[in-house]
Amino acid sequence: AQSVTQLGSHVSVSEGALVLLRCNYSSSVPPYLFWYVQYPNQGLQLLLKYTTGATLVKGINGFEAEFKKSETSFHLTKPSAHMSDAAEYFCAVSDNNNAGNMLTFGGGTRLMVKP
Amino acid sequence: EAGVTQFPSHSVIEKGQTVTLRCDPISGHDNLYWYRRVMGKEIKFLLHFVKESKQDESGMPNNRFLAERTGGTYSTLKVQPAELEDSGVYFCASSQMRQPGLWQYFGPGTRLTVT
C-alpha cells in the first residue's frame, strides 16, 4: 500500500523567503508523484508532476520539486515566496501498478506568507 | 475549455436525510473519480468510473453511499441516510485516458455538513 507524509500541516514564511514543503512517500514500485495546490474556494490545481526521466521537475508559478529515490522524498520548493502563494498544498502518489490512477494524498500543508 | 464542475458548492442537511452531489467532468474525459476530505484528515479516494462503469469502488465507506454515472457523462453521489461522520468536502476529478501517471483535473468540491 502507498502512503504519503507531509511534514508540517502549517508552514509560515516571509515574503521573498525560500519556500520548502516536505513530502515523503512509501511505494513498493516506482511512483508517480504530484503536487497540487488549492487556493481558497477553488479546486485542486496541478503544480507539477514526476513520472519518469529528469528528477528535478519544474512547475507553474516558479515552483519545482526533486524526486529523490534514496530518500523517498519529493519536496516542493520555491526560491522566493509571494503573497499569492498562500494556499494549501497537497502531495500525492500513484504508481504504474495502478491502472486506475487513483491518487493517495498526504495530509496537506497550509502555506502562510507574511508581508 | 470548461473545467470540472460540482453542485452544490455547499450543503447542510440533518442526520438521516438524503443528499445527492453532482459532478460534471471535462467533456471527453472517460475517467471520473470521487474523493473525500473529512476535516483534519487527508483526501481519500472513494471510487473511479471509466465511462459509465465502476472500475474501482474500494474506497466507498459503506452502502449508504451510491454513485452513478449515467451515459458516461455526469456523475452523482448519493448519501442515504446521512450520518454526522459523512461531513467533509467531496471532490470530483476527471482525466482523459487511463494512463499511468496522467494527472487528474479536480473540481472545487462540495462541502457537506451533516448536523
Short mmCIF file of C-alpha atoms in Angstrom, two decimals:
data_model
loop_
_atom_site.label_atom_id
_atom_site.label_comp_id
_atom_site.label_asym_id
_atom_site.label_seq_id
_atom_site.Cartn_x
_atom_site.Cartn_y
_atom_site.Cartn_z
CA ALA A 1 0.00 0.00 0.00
CA GLN A 2 1.11 3.51 -0.73
CA SER A 3 1.27 6.34 1.75
CA VAL A 4 2.31 9.98 1.74
CA THR A 5 3.54 12.05 4.66
CA GLN A 6 3.70 15.82 4.56
CA LEU A 7 5.76 17.16 7.41
CA GLY A 8 4.14 20.25 8.86
CA SER A 9 0.45 20.94 8.47
CA HIS A 10 1.19 24.68 8.59
CA VAL A 11 4.25 26.49 7.27
CA SER A 12 4.79 30.23 7.56
CA VAL A 13 7.39 32.17 5.59
CA SER A 14 8.09 35.81 4.94
CA GLU A 15 7.54 37.28 1.52
CA GLY A 16 10.70 36.79 -0.51
CA ALA A 17 11.92 33.88 1.59
CA LEU A 18 12.53 30.33 0.45
CA VAL A 19 9.54 28.02 0.45
CA LEU A 20 10.19 24.38 1.35
CA LEU A 21 7.28 21.97 1.73
CA ARG A 22 8.23 18.43 2.60
CA CYS A 23 6.78 15.24 1.18
CA ASN A 24 7.86 11.67 1.80
CA TYR A 25 6.17 8.68 0.27
CA SER A 26 6.19 4.94 0.51
CA SER A 27 5.59 2.77 -2.51
CA SER A 28 6.66 -0.74 -3.38
CA VAL A 29 7.01 0.15 -7.05
CA PRO A 30 8.33 3.22 -8.88
CA PRO A 31 5.93 6.01 -8.04
CA TYR A 32 4.33 8.81 -9.97
CA LEU A 33 4.39 11.91 -7.79
CA PHE A 34 2.30 15.05 -7.88
CA TRP A 35 1.94 18.35 -6.11
CA TYR A 36 -1.44 20.02 -6.16
CA VAL A 37 -2.37 23.44 -4.79
CA GLN A 38 -5.75 24.59 -3.54
CA TYR A 39 -6.47 28.30 -3.36
CA PRO A 40 -9.46 29.41 -1.28
CA ASN A 41 -12.80 28.42 -2.78
CA GLN A 42 -11.14 26.70 -5.73
CA GLY A 43 -10.43 23.13 -6.78
CA LEU A 44 -7.09 21.40 -6.65
CA GLN A 45 -4.76 22.60 -9.37
CA LEU A 46 -1.79 20.60 -10.58
CA LEU A 47 1.52 22.34 -9.80
CA LEU A 48 3.89 19.73 -11.16
CA LYS A 49 4.38 16.01 -11.58
CA TYR A 50 7.11 13.42 -11.81
CA THR A 51 6.63 10.28 -13.84
CA THR A 52 9.96 9.29 -15.35
CA GLY A 53 13.12 10.97 -16.57
CA ALA A 54 14.66 14.07 -15.05
CA THR A 55 14.32 14.04 -11.29
CA LEU A 56 14.13 17.83 -10.96
CA VAL A 57 10.71 18.89 -12.11
CA LYS A 58 9.66 22.46 -12.75
CA GLY A 59 6.07 23.52 -12.36
CA ILE A 60 3.90 26.57 -12.57
CA ASN A 61 4.39 29.79 -10.60
CA GLY A 62 8.11 29.19 -10.06
CA PHE A 63 7.75 26.00 -8.04
CA GLU A 64 9.94 22.96 -8.50
CA ALA A 65 10.39 19.59 -6.84
CA GLU A 66 13.09 16.97 -6.84
CA PHE A 67 12.44 13.24 -6.79
CA LYS A 68 14.99 11.55 -4.53
CA LYS A 69 14.52 7.82 -4.65
CA SER A 70 17.10 7.09 -1.95
CA GLU A 71 15.28 9.39 0.45
CA THR A 72 11.75 8.54 -0.81
CA SER A 73 11.12 12.26 -0.96
CA PHE A 74 9.55 14.78 -3.32
CA HIS A 75 9.95 18.12 -1.57
CA LEU A 76 8.46 21.25 -3.12
CA THR A 77 10.50 24.45 -3.25
CA LYS A 78 10.28 28.00 -4.49
CA PRO A 79 13.21 30.40 -4.13
CA SER A 80 11.15 33.47 -3.23
CA ALA A 81 7.69 33.40 -1.72
CA HIS A 82 4.98 35.72 -2.95
CA MET A 83 1.84 36.70 -1.11
CA SER A 84 -0.19 34.97 -3.81
CA ASP A 85 1.43 31.63 -2.89
CA ALA A 86 -0.64 31.44 0.28
CA ALA A 87 -2.72 28.28 -0.19
CA GLU A 88 -2.90 24.65 0.81
CA TYR A 89 -0.52 22.26 -0.91
CA PHE A 90 -1.03 18.54 -1.35
CA CYS A 91 1.49 15.89 -2.28
CA ALA A 92 0.08 12.77 -3.93
CA VAL A 93 1.33 9.47 -5.33
CA SER A 94 0.09 6.86 -7.74
CA ASP A 95 2.01 4.03 -9.38
CA ASN A 96 2.25 2.05 -12.56
CA ASN A 97 0.61 -0.95 -10.92
CA ASN A 98 -2.47 1.13 -10.51
CA ALA A 99 -4.20 1.16 -13.83
CA GLY A 100 -6.95 3.25 -12.33
CA ASN A 101 -4.55 6.06 -11.45
CA MET A 102 -6.14 6.61 -8.08
CA LEU A 103 -4.19 9.13 -6.05
CA THR A 104 -3.04 8.71 -2.47
CA PHE A 105 -2.69 12.09 -0.79
CA GLY A 106 -0.74 13.46 2.10
CA GLY A 107 -2.48 15.46 4.77
CA GLY A 108 -1.78 18.81 3.15
CA THR A 109 0.35 21.78 4.17
CA ARG A 110 -1.13 25.22 4.55
CA LEU A 111 1.39 27.85 3.48
CA MET A 112 1.11 31.30 5.00
CA VAL A 113 3.15 34.18 3.60
CA LYS A 114 3.85 37.15 5.85
CA PRO A 115 4.46 40.59 4.38
CA GLU B 1 -12.50 24.52 -22.09
CA ALA B 2 -14.76 24.28 -19.08
CA GLY B 3 -13.26 22.62 -16.04
CA VAL B 4 -14.75 20.05 -13.70
CA THR B 5 -17.85 21.45 -12.06
CA GLN B 6 -19.61 20.31 -8.93
CA PHE B 7 -23.01 21.11 -7.50
CA PRO B 8 -23.91 22.23 -4.94
CA SER B 9 -20.91 24.05 -3.54
CA HIS B 10 -22.28 23.70 -0.02
CA SER B 11 -24.96 21.51 1.50
CA VAL B 12 -26.20 21.45 5.08
CA ILE B 13 -28.53 18.60 5.99
CA GLU B 14 -29.74 16.88 9.10
CA LYS B 15 -28.70 13.42 10.15
CA GLY B 16 -30.90 10.86 8.44
CA GLN B 17 -31.65 12.96 5.40
CA THR B 18 -30.56 12.24 1.86
CA VAL B 19 -28.19 14.32 -0.22
CA THR B 20 -27.13 13.99 -3.84
CA LEU B 21 -23.93 15.54 -5.11
CA ARG B 22 -23.31 16.09 -8.78
CA CYS B 23 -20.13 16.22 -10.80
CA ASP B 24 -19.74 17.25 -14.43
CA PRO B 25 -16.32 16.19 -15.74
CA ILE B 26 -14.41 17.84 -18.53
CA SER B 27 -16.03 16.94 -21.82
CA GLY B 28 -14.44 13.86 -23.37
CA HIS B 29 -12.88 12.62 -20.15
CA ASP B 30 -13.68 8.95 -19.72
CA ASN B 31 -12.24 8.68 -16.22
CA LEU B 32 -14.14 10.18 -13.32
CA TYR B 33 -13.08 9.95 -9.69
CA TRP B 34 -14.66 10.83 -6.38
CA TYR B 35 -12.54 11.73 -3.36
CA ARG B 36 -13.45 12.96 0.11
CA ARG B 37 -11.68 15.02 2.72
CA VAL B 38 -13.00 14.72 6.22
CA MET B 39 -12.00 17.68 8.39
CA GLY B 40 -8.44 17.41 9.61
CA LYS B 41 -7.72 14.35 7.53
CA GLU B 42 -6.17 13.64 4.17
CA ILE B 43 -8.06 13.50 0.89
CA LYS B 44 -9.15 9.91 0.32
CA PHE B 45 -10.19 8.06 -2.80
CA LEU B 46 -13.79 6.85 -2.96
CA LEU B 47 -14.31 5.41 -6.42
CA HIS B 48 -13.42 5.51 -10.09
CA PHE B 49 -15.58 5.32 -13.20
CA VAL B 50 -14.43 4.53 -16.69
CA LYS B 51 -17.24 5.87 -18.82
CA GLU B 52 -20.38 4.51 -17.14
CA SER B 53 -18.72 1.52 -15.46
CA LYS B 54 -17.41 1.43 -11.93
CA GLN B 55 -13.75 0.50 -12.23
CA ASP B 56 -12.85 0.63 -8.56
CA GLU B 57 -15.11 1.39 -5.62
CA SER B 58 -12.79 0.15 -2.92
CA GLY B 59 -12.83 3.48 -1.12
CA MET B 60 -16.58 3.73 -0.64
CA PRO B 61 -17.11 3.78 3.13
CA ASN B 62 -20.34 1.78 3.30
CA ASN B 63 -23.58 1.02 1.49
CA ARG B 64 -25.11 4.36 2.41
CA PHE B 65 -23.11 5.78 -0.47
CA LEU B 66 -24.28 5.20 -4.04
CA ALA B 67 -22.51 6.57 -7.08
CA GLU B 68 -23.79 6.54 -10.62
CA ARG B 69 -22.61 7.83 -13.94
CA THR B 70 -25.45 7.72 -16.39
CA GLY B 71 -24.39 7.57 -20.02
CA GLY B 72 -20.79 8.08 -19.08
CA THR B 73 -21.20 11.82 -18.67
CA TYR B 74 -22.01 13.44 -15.34
CA SER B 75 -21.93 11.54 -12.08
CA THR B 76 -23.96 11.67 -8.90
CA LEU B 77 -23.01 10.59 -5.41
CA LYS B 78 -25.94 9.95 -3.10
CA VAL B 79 -25.66 9.61 0.64
CA GLN B 80 -28.70 7.99 2.22
CA PRO B 81 -29.22 8.28 5.13
CA ALA B 82 -26.53 10.79 6.01
CA GLU B 83 -24.61 10.44 9.27
CA LEU B 84 -22.56 13.01 11.16
CA GLU B 85 -19.28 11.40 10.10
CA ASP B 86 -20.16 11.97 6.43
CA SER B 87 -19.39 15.67 6.82
CA GLY B 88 -16.47 16.83 4.73
CA VAL B 89 -15.52 18.08 1.32
CA TYR B 90 -16.29 15.82 -1.64
CA PHE B 91 -14.07 16.31 -4.65
CA CYS B 92 -14.63 15.07 -8.15
CA ALA B 93 -11.83 14.69 -10.67
CA SER B 94 -11.56 13.59 -14.27
CA SER B 95 -8.89 12.55 -16.73
CA GLN B 96 -8.86 11.78 -20.41
CA MET B 97 -7.23 8.41 -20.67
CA ARG B 98 -6.38 5.55 -18.39
CA GLN B 99 -2.66 6.05 -18.50
CA PRO B 100 -0.32 5.65 -15.55
CA GLY B 101 0.96 8.97 -14.35
CA LEU B 102 -1.69 11.02 -16.09
CA TRP B 103 -2.85 13.75 -13.80
CA GLN B 104 -6.39 14.42 -12.80
CA TYR B 105 -8.33 17.66 -13.09
CA PHE B 106 -10.22 18.47 -9.91
CA GLY B 107 -13.43 20.32 -9.29
CA PRO B 108 -13.89 22.87 -6.49
CA GLY B 109 -15.55 20.35 -4.21
CA THR B 110 -18.87 20.17 -2.39
CA ARG B 111 -18.75 20.95 1.30
CA LEU B 112 -21.24 18.70 3.07
CA THR B 113 -22.25 19.41 6.64
CA VAL B 114 -24.44 16.91 8.47
CA THR B 115 -25.97 18.24 11.68
#
